[in-house]
Coordinates of C-alpha atoms in Angstrom, one line a residue:
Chain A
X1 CA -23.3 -68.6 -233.6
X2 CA -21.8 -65.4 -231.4
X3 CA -20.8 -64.2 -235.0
X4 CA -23.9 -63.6 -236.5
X5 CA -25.2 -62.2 -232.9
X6 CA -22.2 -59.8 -232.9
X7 CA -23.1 -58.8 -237.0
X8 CA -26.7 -58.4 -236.2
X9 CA -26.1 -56.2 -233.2
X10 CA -24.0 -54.7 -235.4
X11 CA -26.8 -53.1 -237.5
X12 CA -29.4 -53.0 -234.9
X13 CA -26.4 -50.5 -232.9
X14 CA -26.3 -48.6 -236.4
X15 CA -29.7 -47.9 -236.2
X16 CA -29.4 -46.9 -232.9
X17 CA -26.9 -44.6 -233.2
X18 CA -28.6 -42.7 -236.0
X19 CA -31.6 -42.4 -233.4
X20 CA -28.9 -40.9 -230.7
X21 CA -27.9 -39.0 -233.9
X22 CA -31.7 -37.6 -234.1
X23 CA -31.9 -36.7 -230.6
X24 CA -28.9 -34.5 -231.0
X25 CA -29.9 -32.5 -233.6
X26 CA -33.7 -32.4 -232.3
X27 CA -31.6 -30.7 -229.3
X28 CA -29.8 -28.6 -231.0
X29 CA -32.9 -27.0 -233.2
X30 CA -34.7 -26.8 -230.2
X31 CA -31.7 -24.9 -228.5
X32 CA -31.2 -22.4 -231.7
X33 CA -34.7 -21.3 -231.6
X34 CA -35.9 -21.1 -227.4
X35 CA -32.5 -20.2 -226.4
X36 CA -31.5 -17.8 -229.1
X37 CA -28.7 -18.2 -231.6
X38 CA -25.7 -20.3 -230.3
X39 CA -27.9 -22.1 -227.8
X40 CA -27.8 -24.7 -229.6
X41 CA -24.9 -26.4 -227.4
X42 CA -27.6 -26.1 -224.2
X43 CA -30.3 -28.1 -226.3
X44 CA -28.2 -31.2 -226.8
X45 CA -27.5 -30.9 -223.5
X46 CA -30.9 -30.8 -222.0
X47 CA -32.5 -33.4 -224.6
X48 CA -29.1 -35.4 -223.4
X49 CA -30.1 -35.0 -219.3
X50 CA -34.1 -36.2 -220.5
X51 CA -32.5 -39.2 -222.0
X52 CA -30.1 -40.0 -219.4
X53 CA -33.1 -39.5 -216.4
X54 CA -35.3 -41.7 -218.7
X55 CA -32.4 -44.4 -219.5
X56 CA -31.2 -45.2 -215.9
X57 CA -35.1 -45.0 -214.7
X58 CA -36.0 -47.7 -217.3
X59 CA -32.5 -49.3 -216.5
X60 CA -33.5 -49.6 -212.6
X61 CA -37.0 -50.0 -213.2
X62 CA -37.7 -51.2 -216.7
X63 CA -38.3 -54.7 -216.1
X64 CA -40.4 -54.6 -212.9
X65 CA -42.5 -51.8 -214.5
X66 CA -42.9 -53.4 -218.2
X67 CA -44.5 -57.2 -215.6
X68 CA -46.4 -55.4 -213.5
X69 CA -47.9 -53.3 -216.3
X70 CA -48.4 -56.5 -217.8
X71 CA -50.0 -58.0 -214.5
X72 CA -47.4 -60.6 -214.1
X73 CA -47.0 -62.9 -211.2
X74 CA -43.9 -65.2 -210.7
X75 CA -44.9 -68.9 -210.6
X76 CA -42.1 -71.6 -208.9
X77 CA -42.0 -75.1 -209.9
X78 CA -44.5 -76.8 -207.5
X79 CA -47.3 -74.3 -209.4
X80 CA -46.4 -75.4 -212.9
X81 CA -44.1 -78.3 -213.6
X82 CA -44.7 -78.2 -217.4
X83 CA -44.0 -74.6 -217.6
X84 CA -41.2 -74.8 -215.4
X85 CA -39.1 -77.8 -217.3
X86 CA -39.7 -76.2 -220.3
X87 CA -37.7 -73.9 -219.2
X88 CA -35.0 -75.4 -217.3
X89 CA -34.5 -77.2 -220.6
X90 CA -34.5 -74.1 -223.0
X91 CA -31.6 -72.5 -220.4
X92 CA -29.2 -75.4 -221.3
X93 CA -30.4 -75.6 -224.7
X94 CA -29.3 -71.8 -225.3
X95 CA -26.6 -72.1 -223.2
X96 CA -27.5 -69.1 -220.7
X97 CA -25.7 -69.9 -217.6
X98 CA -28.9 -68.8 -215.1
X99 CA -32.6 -70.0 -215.7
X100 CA -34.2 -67.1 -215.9
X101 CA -37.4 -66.0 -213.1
X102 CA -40.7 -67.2 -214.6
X103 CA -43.8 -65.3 -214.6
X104 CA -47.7 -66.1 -215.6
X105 CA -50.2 -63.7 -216.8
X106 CA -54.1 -64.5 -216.4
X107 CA -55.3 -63.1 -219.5
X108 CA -57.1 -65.9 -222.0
X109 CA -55.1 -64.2 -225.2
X110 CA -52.1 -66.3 -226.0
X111 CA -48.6 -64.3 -225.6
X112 CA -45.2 -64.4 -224.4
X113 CA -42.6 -61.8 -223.7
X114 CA -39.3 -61.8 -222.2
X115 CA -37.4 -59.1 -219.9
X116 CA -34.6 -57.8 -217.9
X117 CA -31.5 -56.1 -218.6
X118 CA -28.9 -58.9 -218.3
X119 CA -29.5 -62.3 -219.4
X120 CA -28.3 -62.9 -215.7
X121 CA -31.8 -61.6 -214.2
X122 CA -33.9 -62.1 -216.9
X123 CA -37.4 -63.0 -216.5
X124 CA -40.1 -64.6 -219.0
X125 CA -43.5 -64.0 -218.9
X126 CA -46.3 -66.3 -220.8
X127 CA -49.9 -65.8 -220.5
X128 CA -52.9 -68.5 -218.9
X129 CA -54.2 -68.6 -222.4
X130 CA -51.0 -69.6 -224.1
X131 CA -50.5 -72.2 -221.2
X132 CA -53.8 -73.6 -222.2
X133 CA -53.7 -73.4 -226.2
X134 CA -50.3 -75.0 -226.9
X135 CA -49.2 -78.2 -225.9
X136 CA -45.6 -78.9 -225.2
X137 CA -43.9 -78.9 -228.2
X138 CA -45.5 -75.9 -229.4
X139 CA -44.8 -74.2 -225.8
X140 CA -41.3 -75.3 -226.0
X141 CA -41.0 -73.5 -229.2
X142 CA -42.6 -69.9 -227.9
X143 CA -40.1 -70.7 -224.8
X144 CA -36.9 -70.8 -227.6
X145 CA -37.6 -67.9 -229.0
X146 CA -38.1 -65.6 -225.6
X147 CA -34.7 -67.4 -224.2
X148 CA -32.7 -66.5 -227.8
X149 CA -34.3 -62.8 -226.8
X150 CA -32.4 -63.2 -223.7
X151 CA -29.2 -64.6 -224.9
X152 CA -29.3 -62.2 -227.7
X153 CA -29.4 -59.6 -225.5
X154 CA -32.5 -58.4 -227.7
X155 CA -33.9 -57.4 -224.2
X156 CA -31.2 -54.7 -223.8
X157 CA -31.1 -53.1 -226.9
X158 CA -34.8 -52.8 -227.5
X159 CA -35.0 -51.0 -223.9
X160 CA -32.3 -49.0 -225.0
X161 CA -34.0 -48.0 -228.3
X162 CA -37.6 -47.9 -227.2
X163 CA -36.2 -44.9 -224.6
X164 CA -34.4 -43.2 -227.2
X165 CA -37.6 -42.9 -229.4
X166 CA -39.5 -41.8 -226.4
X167 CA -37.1 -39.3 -225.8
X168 CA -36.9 -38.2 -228.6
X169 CA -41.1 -37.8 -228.7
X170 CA -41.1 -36.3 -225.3
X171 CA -38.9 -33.5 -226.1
X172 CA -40.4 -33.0 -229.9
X173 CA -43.9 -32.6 -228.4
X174 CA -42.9 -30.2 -225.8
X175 CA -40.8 -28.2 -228.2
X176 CA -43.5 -28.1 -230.7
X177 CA -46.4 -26.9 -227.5
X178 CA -43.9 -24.3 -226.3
X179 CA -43.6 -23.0 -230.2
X180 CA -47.4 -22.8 -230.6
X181 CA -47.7 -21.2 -226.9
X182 CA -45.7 -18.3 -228.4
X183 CA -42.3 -18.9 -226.6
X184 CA -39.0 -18.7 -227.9
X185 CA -36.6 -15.8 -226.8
X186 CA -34.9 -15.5 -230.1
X187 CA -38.2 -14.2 -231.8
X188 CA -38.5 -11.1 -228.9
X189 CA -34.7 -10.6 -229.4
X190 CA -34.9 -10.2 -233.4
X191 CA -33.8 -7.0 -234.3
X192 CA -34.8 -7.2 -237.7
X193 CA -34.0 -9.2 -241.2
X194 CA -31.9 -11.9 -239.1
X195 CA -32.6 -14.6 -241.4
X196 CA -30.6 -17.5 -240.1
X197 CA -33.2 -17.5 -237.1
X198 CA -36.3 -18.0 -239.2
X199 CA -34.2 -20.7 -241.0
X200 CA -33.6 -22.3 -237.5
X201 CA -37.2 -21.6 -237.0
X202 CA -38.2 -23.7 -240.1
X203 CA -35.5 -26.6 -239.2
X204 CA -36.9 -26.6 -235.4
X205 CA -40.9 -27.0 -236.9
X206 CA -39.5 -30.0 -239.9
X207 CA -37.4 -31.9 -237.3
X208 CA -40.1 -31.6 -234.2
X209 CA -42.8 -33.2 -236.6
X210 CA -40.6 -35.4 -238.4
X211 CA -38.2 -36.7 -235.6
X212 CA -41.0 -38.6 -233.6
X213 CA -41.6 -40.7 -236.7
X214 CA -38.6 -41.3 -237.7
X215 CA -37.5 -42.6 -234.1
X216 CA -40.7 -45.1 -234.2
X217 CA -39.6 -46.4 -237.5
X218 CA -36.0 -46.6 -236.5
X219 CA -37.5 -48.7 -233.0
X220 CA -40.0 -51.0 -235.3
X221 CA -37.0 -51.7 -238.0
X222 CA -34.7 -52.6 -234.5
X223 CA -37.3 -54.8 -233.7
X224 CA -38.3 -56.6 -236.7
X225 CA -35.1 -57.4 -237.1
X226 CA -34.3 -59.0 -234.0
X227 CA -37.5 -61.2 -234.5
X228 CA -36.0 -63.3 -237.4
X229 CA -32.9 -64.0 -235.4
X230 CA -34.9 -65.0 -232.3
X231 CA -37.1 -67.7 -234.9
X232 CA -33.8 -69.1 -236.2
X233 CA -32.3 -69.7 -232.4
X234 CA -35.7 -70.9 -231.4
X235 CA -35.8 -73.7 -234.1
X236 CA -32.1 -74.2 -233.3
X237 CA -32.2 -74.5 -229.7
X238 CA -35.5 -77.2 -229.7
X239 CA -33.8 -78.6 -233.1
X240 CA -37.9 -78.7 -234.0
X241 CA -38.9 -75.6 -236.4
X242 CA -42.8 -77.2 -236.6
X243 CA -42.9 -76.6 -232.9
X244 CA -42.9 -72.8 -232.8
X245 CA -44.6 -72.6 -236.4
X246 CA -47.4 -74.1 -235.0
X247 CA -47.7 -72.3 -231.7
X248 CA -47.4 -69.2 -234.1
X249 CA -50.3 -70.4 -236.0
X250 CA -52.2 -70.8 -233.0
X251 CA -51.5 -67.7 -231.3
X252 CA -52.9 -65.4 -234.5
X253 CA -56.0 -67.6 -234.9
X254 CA -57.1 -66.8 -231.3
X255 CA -59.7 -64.3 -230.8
X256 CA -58.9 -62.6 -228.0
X257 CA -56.8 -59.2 -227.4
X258 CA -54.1 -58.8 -224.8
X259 CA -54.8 -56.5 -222.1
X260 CA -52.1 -54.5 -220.1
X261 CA -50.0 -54.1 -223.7
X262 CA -48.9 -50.8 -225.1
X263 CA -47.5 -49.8 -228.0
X264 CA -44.2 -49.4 -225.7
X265 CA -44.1 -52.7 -224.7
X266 CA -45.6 -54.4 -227.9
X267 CA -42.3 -55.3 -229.5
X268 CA -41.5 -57.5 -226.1
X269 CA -43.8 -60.2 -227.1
X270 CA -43.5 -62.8 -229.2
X271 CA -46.3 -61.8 -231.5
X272 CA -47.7 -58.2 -231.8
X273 CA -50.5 -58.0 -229.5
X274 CA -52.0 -54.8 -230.8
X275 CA -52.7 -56.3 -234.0
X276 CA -55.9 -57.7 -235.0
X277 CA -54.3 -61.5 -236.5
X278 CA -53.6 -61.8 -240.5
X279 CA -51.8 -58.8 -240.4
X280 CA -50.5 -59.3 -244.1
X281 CA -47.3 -57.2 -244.7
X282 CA -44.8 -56.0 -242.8
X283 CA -44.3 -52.1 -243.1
X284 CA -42.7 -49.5 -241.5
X285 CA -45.0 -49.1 -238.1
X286 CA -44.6 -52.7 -238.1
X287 CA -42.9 -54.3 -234.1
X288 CA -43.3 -57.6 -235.9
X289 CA -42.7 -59.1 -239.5
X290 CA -45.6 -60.5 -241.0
X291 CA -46.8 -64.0 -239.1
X292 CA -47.7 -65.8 -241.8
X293 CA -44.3 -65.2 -243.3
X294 CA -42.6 -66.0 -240.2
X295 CA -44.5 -69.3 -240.0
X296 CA -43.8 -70.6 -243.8
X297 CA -40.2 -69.7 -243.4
X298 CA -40.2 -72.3 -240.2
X299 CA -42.2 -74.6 -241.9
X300 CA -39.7 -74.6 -245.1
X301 CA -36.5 -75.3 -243.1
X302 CA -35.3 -78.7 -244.5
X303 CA -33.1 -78.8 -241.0
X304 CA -33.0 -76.9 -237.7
X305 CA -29.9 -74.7 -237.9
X306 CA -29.7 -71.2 -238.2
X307 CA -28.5 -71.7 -242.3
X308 CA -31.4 -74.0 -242.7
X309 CA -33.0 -70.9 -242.1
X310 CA -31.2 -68.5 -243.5
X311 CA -31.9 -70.6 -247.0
X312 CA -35.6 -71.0 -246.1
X313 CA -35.7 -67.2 -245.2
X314 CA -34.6 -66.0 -248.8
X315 CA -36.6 -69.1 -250.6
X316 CA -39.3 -67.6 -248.7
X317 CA -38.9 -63.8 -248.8
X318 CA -37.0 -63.8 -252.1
X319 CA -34.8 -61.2 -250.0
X320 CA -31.2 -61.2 -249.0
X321 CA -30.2 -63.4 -246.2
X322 CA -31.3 -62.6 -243.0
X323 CA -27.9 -64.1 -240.7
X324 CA -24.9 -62.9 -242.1
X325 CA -23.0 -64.6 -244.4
X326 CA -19.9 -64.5 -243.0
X327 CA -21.1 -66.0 -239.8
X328 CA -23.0 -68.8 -241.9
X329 CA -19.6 -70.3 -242.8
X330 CA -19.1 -72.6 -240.2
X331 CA -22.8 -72.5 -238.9
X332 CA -24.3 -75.7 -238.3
X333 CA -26.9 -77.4 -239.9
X334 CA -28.9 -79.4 -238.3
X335 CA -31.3 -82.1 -237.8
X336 CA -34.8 -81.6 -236.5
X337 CA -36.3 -84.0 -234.0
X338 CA -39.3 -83.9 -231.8
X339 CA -38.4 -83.1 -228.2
X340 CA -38.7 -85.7 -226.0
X341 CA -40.1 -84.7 -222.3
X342 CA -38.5 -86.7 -219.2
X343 CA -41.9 -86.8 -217.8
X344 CA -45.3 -88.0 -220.1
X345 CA -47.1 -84.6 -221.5
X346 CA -50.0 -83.9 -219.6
X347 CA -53.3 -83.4 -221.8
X348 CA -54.4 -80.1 -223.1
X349 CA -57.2 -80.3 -220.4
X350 CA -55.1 -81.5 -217.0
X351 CA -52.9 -78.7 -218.1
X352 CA -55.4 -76.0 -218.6
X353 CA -56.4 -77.2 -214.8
X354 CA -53.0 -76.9 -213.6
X355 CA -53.1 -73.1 -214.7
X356 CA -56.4 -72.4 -213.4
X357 CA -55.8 -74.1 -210.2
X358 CA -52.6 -71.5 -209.5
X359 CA -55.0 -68.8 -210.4
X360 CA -57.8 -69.9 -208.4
X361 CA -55.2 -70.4 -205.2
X362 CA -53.7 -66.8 -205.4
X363 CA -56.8 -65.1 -206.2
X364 CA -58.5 -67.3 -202.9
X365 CA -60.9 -69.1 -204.2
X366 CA -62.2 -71.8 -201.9
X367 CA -62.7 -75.4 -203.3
X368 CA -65.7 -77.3 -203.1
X369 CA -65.7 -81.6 -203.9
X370 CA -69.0 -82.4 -204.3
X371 CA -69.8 -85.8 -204.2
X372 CA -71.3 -85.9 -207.4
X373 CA -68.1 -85.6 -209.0
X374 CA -68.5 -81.8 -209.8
X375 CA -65.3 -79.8 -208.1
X376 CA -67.1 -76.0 -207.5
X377 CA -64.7 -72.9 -206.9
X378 CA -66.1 -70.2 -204.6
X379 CA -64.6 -66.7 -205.1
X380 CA -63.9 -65.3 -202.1
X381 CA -66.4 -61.9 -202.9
X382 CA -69.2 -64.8 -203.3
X383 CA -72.4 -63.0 -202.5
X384 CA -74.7 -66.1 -201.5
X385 CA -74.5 -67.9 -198.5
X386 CA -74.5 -71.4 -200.6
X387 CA -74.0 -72.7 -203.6
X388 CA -75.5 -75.2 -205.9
X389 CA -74.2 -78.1 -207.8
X390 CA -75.6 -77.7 -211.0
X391 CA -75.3 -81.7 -211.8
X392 CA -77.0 -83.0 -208.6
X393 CA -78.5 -79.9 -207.4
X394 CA -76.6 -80.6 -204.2
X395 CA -76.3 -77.1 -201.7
X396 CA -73.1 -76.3 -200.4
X397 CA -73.2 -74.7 -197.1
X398 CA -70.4 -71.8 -197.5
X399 CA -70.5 -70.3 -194.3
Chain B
X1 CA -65.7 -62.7 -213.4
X2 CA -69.0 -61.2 -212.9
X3 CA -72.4 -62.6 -214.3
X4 CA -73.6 -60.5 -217.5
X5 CA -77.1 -60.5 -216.1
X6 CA -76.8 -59.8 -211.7
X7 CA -73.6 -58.1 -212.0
X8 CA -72.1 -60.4 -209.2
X9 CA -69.1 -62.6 -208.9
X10 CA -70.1 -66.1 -210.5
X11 CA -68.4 -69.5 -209.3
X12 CA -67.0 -72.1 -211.4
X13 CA -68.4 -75.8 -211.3
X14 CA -65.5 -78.0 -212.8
X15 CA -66.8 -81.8 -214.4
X16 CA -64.7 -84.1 -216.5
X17 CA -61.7 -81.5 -216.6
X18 CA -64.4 -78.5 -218.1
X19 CA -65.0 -75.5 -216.3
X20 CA -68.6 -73.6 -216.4
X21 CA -68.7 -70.5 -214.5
X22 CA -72.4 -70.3 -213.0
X23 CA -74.2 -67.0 -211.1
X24 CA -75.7 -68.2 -207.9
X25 CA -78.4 -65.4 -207.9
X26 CA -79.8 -65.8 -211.5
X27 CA -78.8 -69.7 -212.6
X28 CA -77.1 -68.4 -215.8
X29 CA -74.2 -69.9 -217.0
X30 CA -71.2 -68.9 -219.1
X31 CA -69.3 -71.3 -221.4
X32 CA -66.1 -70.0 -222.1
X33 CA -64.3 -69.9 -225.2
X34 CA -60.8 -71.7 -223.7
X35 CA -63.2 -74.0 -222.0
X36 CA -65.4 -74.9 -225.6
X37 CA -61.8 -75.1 -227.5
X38 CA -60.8 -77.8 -224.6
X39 CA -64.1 -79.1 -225.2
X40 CA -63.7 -79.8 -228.8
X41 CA -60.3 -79.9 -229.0
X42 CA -60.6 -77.2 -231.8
X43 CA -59.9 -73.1 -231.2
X44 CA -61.9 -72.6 -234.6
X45 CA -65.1 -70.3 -233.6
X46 CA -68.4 -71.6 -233.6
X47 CA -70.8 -71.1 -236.3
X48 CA -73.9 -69.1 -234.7
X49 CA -77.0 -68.2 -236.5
X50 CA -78.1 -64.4 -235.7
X51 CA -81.5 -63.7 -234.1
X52 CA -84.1 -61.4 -233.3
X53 CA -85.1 -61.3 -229.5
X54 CA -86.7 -59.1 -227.5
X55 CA -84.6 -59.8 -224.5
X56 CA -82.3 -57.5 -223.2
X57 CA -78.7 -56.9 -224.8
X58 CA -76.2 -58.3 -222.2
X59 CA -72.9 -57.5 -222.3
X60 CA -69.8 -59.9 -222.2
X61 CA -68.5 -60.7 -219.3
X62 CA -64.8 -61.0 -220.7
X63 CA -64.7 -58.4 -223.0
X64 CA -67.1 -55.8 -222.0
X65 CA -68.8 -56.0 -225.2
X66 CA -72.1 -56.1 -226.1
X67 CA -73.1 -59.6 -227.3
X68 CA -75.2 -61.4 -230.1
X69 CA -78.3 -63.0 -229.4
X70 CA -78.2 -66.5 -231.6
X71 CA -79.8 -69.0 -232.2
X72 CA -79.0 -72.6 -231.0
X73 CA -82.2 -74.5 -230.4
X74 CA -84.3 -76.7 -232.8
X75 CA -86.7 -74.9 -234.7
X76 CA -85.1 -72.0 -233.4
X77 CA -86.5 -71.7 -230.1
X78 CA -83.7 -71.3 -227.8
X79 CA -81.7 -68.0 -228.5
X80 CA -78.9 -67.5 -226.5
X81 CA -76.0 -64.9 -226.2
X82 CA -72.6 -64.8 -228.2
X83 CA -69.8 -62.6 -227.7
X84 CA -69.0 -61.3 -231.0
X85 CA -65.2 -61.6 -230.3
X86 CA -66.2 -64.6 -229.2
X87 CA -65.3 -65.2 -225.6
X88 CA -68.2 -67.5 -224.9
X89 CA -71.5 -68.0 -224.8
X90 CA -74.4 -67.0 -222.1
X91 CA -77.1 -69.0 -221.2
X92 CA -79.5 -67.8 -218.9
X93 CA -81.3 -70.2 -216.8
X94 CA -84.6 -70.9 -218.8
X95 CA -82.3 -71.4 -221.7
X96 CA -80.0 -74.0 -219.9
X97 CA -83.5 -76.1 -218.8
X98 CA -85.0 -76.0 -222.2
X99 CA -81.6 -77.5 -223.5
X100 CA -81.5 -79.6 -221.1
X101 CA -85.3 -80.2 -221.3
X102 CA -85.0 -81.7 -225.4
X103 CA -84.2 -85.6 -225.7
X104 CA -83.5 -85.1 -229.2
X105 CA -79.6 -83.6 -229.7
X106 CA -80.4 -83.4 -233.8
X107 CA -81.2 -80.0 -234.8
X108 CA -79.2 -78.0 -232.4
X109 CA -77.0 -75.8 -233.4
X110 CA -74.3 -76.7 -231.1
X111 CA -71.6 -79.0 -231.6
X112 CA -72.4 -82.2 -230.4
X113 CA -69.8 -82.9 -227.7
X114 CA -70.6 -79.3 -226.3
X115 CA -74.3 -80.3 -226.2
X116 CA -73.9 -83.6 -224.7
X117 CA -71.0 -82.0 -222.1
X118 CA -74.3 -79.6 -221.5
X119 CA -76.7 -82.4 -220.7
X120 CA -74.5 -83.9 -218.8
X121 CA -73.6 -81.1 -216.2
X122 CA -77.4 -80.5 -216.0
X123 CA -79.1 -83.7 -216.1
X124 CA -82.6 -83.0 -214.3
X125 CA -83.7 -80.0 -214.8
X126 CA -86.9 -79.8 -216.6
X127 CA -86.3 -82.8 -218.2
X128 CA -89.4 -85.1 -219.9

C-alpha cells in the first residue's frame, strides 16, 4: 500500500514542481521588464521571498486559520461518543499511530474536511448536518476517506500547492496592476529600437494572464487526483465501499450550501462545497471528480481493496488505472463486510439530539422540562420574560 | 436563529425527539428541513404547490432568502411560507391554529406524519 502512496505522490510532486517551475519564470519576466534587462535574477528572487513568507505562514498557521475560517469547534468524547469511536476506530484501521483532534461545525450542509500538516496533529472537521444525515456506516465511510487524507499526507501537499498557485496569482496580479499603472524602469531607460525588451514586454503580459490559470488547473488536477486514492483507502480501511457511496449520495442530494468555504479551502472537503450537486463532469476548474462517478465506481467494487477499485475505476471510467500498477502487484483484495459497532447505533433522531444538545450547551442555551413532555431551549438573547409550551400552553417563568 | 416575522431570537420546543423553533413574540413557528427529513425519515424535498397571497414576503431564516408562499391547506386555504432552497417551512400563528383547527388530515398537502407530528405539538388551539 505505501507503494502506490509513494507513485501517486510521485505525480502529484511532478505537478508541483512544474507550478514551482511557473513561479520562476513568472519571476523572472516580471524582473526583465520592472527591473530592466538582466533583472531577471532579482524577480525569481522576490517571487521566491513571497512564496517562502506565504509557505511558513500557512505552515504555522494553515490549519488553525483554514477551522476557524470554517467555524470549527473541537468536540471530546463525553460530547459525541458516536463521532468520537468512529474515529478511534478509523485511526487503527489506517494505521496512523495518533487519533487525530476532532472538530464539529454547526452548519445544516453535510461536509467533512480534514487538516494539519503532519498526520501527527492532524485534525478532522465534520459538520452538524452530516452528523444528523448519515448514520454510522455511512459516517464511518466519510471518516475513511478524511483519515486516508491524513495518512496520505494529502493534507501537506495540497497546502503546499494551494500556496504555490496563490503565489503565483498574487504576484501575476500585482505585476500586471503595476504594468497598467505605467511602471517599469526598462521602458524610461529604452534608448531606442532595443527589441529584446518589448519581447520581454510581451512574455511578462502572456505569462501574468496565463500563469494564474495555469496554477489553478495545476492545484484542481493535484486535487482530483488525490480524491480517488482517498475513496480506494476509505473502502479499504472500513472493508465496506456501500458505506461511503451512500454517504456520497446523501451529501449531493442535500439542499443546503456550506458557509465559511472558499474556493481556497474547497478542495479540503470531502465533497466540493461550492458546487451546486449533479455536477456532471469533471473538468479542468474541477477540486473534485465528478460525484456520481465516484459513487458508481464504489458501488461496482466486487471487494474492498484498493485493486477492487482499481478494476471498478477503469470498468467505470473506461480510463487507465487510477493506483499504479506496479504497486497493485501484491495489493490485497479484499472482502467487504458491514462494520460492526461495540456499542448498538443510536437512531438517526437520538443522534441528531446528541449534536444539537452540544450546540445548545456551548452556545448557552438554558433547558426547560416541561411536564408535558415537551423539552424547550431558551437562547440566552431570549427577549421575553417567559416562554410557552406550545403542547400544553404551560408558561415558563425564565427569570 | 431569528424569527422571519419579529426579527428576534426564537426558542426550540423539542417533543418525541423533533425540534420546532417557535418566536415568543409572534407564535410563528419554523419547521426545519433536518428536523422534517428526521421526521420522515426521507431528505427528498417536499412537494409544495405555489400560491398567490397578499401577505408579506418573509425571508428565510436560514438562508437569508426570500421564501415561497404555498399552499398546504384543504381547498387551499392555508398558505404558508417555503424556502426555495428549502430550509423549512414558516408558519405563522393563524396558520399553525387553522391546521390545527381541521379534524380532517385528507386534503392537506403535507405529508401525513408531518401533519400529525403538527397536531400533536399543538393539540388545543382553536380546535372544533
Amino acid at each position: 500500500m505505501w507503494e502506490q502512496i509513494a507513485a501517486n505522490r510521485r505525480k502529484s510532486i511532478g505537478l508541483v514542481i512544474s507550478a514551482a517551475l511557473l513561479l520562476g519564470a513568472l519571476g523572472w519576466a516580471g524582473g526583465e521588464y520592472f527591473l530592466g534587462q538582466g533583472g531577471g535574477t532579482g524577480g525569481v528572487l522576490i517571487a521566491l521571498v513571497v512564496w517562502l513568507v506565504m509557505t511558513l505562514a500557512a505552515w504555522f498557521q494553515g490549519d488553525s486559520i483554514m477551522l476557524s475560517v470554517a467555524g470549527a469547534h473541537r468536540v471530546q468524547k463525553e460530547d459525541l461518543p458516536q463521532l468520537f469511536n468512529v474515529v478511534e476506530e478509523m485511526t487503527l484501521a489506517s494505521g496512523l499511530s495518533k487519533m487525530p483532534a476532532v472538530y464539529v461545525i454547526d452548519d445544516p450542509a453535510p461536509n467533512a474536511f480534514a487538516a494539519g500538516r503532519r498526520p501527527e496533529n492532524a485534525a478532522v472537521a465534520v459538520t452538524s448536518g452530516l452528523l444528523r444525515t448519515l448514520d454510522r456506516d455511512e459516517l464511518q465511510g466519510v471518516i475513511a476517506h478524511e483519515m486516508a487524507h491524513v495518512r496520505n499526507r494529502d493534507i501537506q501537499l495540497m497546502l503546499f500547492a494551494g500556496v504555490l498557485a496563490g503565489a503565483i496569482v498574487i504576484l501575476a496580479e500585482t505585476g500586471l496592476r503595476g504594468m497598467w499603472l505605467g511602471g517599469g524602469r526598462s521602458r524610461s531607460r529604452r534608448d531606442g529600437g532595443s527589441d529584446g525588451n518589448g519581447l520581454v514586454a510581451i512574455l511578462a503580459v502572456v505569462l501574468m494572464i496565463l500563469a494564474p490559470i495555469l496554477a489553478q488547473l495545476i492545484y484542481f488536477a493535484v486535487s482530483r487526483k488525490r480524491e480517488y486514492l482517498a475513496d480506494a483507502s476509505a473502502a479499504s480501511f472500513t472493508r465496506y465501499p456501500e458505506g461511503l457511496a451512500s454517504a456520497l449520495e446523501k451529501i449531493s442530494r442535500a439542499p443546503q450550501r456550506l458557509g465559511g468555504a472558499t474556493s481556497a479551502t474547497a478542495p479540503m472537503y470531502i465533497i466540493n462545497p461550492l458546487k451546486r450537486n449533479g455536477q456532471m463532469a469533471a473538468n479542468g476548474t474541477s477540486t473534485h471528480p465528478p460525484i456520481d462517478e465516484r459513487i458508481r465506481i464504489l458501488r461496482s467494487m466486487a471487494g474492498a481493496g484498493f485493486a477492487d477499485y482499481d478494476r471498478s475505476y477503469r470498468e467505470v471510467t473506461k480510463r487507465g488505472g487510477v493506483i499504479p500498477g506496479s504497486a497493485l502487484k501484491d495489493a490485497e483484495t479484499g472482502q467487504t463486510a458491514r462494520s460492526t459497532g461495540a456499542t448498538p447505533a443510536p437512531s438517526t433522531r437520538e443522534n441528531a439530539r446528541k449534536v444539537d444538545d452540544f450546540f445548545y450547551r456551548r452556545d448557552g442555551y438554558r433547558k426547560v422540562e416541561c411536564a408535558c413532555g415537551t423539552t424547550l431551549r431558551i437562547p440566552a438573547d431570549f427577549a421575553t420574560p417567559a416562554a410557552k409550551c406550545p403542547r400544553c400552553g404551560a408558561l415558563h417563568d425564565l427569570r | 436563529m431569528k424569527c422571519p416575522a419579529c426579527r428576534v431570537p426564537m426558542y426550540v420546543a423539542e417533543y418525541r425527539q423533533i425540534e420546532l423553533d417557535l418566536c415568543g413574540q409572534c407564535e410563528g413557528v419554523w419547521f426545519d428541513r433536518g428536523e422534517l427529513s428526521l421526521l420522515l425519515g426521507d431528505d427528498r424535498p417536499l412537494a409544495v404547490t405555489a400560491a398567490v397571497s397578499e401577505e408579506a414576503t418573509r425571508t428565510c431564516p436560514l438562508c437569508d432568502k426570500p421564501m415561497d408562499k404555498v399552499n398546504i391547506g384543504p381547498d387551499r386555504r392555508v398558505v404558508v411560507d417555503h424556502c426555495p432552497q428549502d430550509c423549512g417551512l414558516w408558519f405563522d400563528a393563524t396558520e399553525v391554529a387553522a391546521l390545527t383547527g381541521e379534524l380532517d388530515a385528507a386534503g392537506w398537502g403535507l405529508p401525513p406524519a408531518v401533519f400529525d407530528f403538527l397536531r400533536e405539538m399543538f393539540p388545543a388551539k382553536g380546535g372544533k
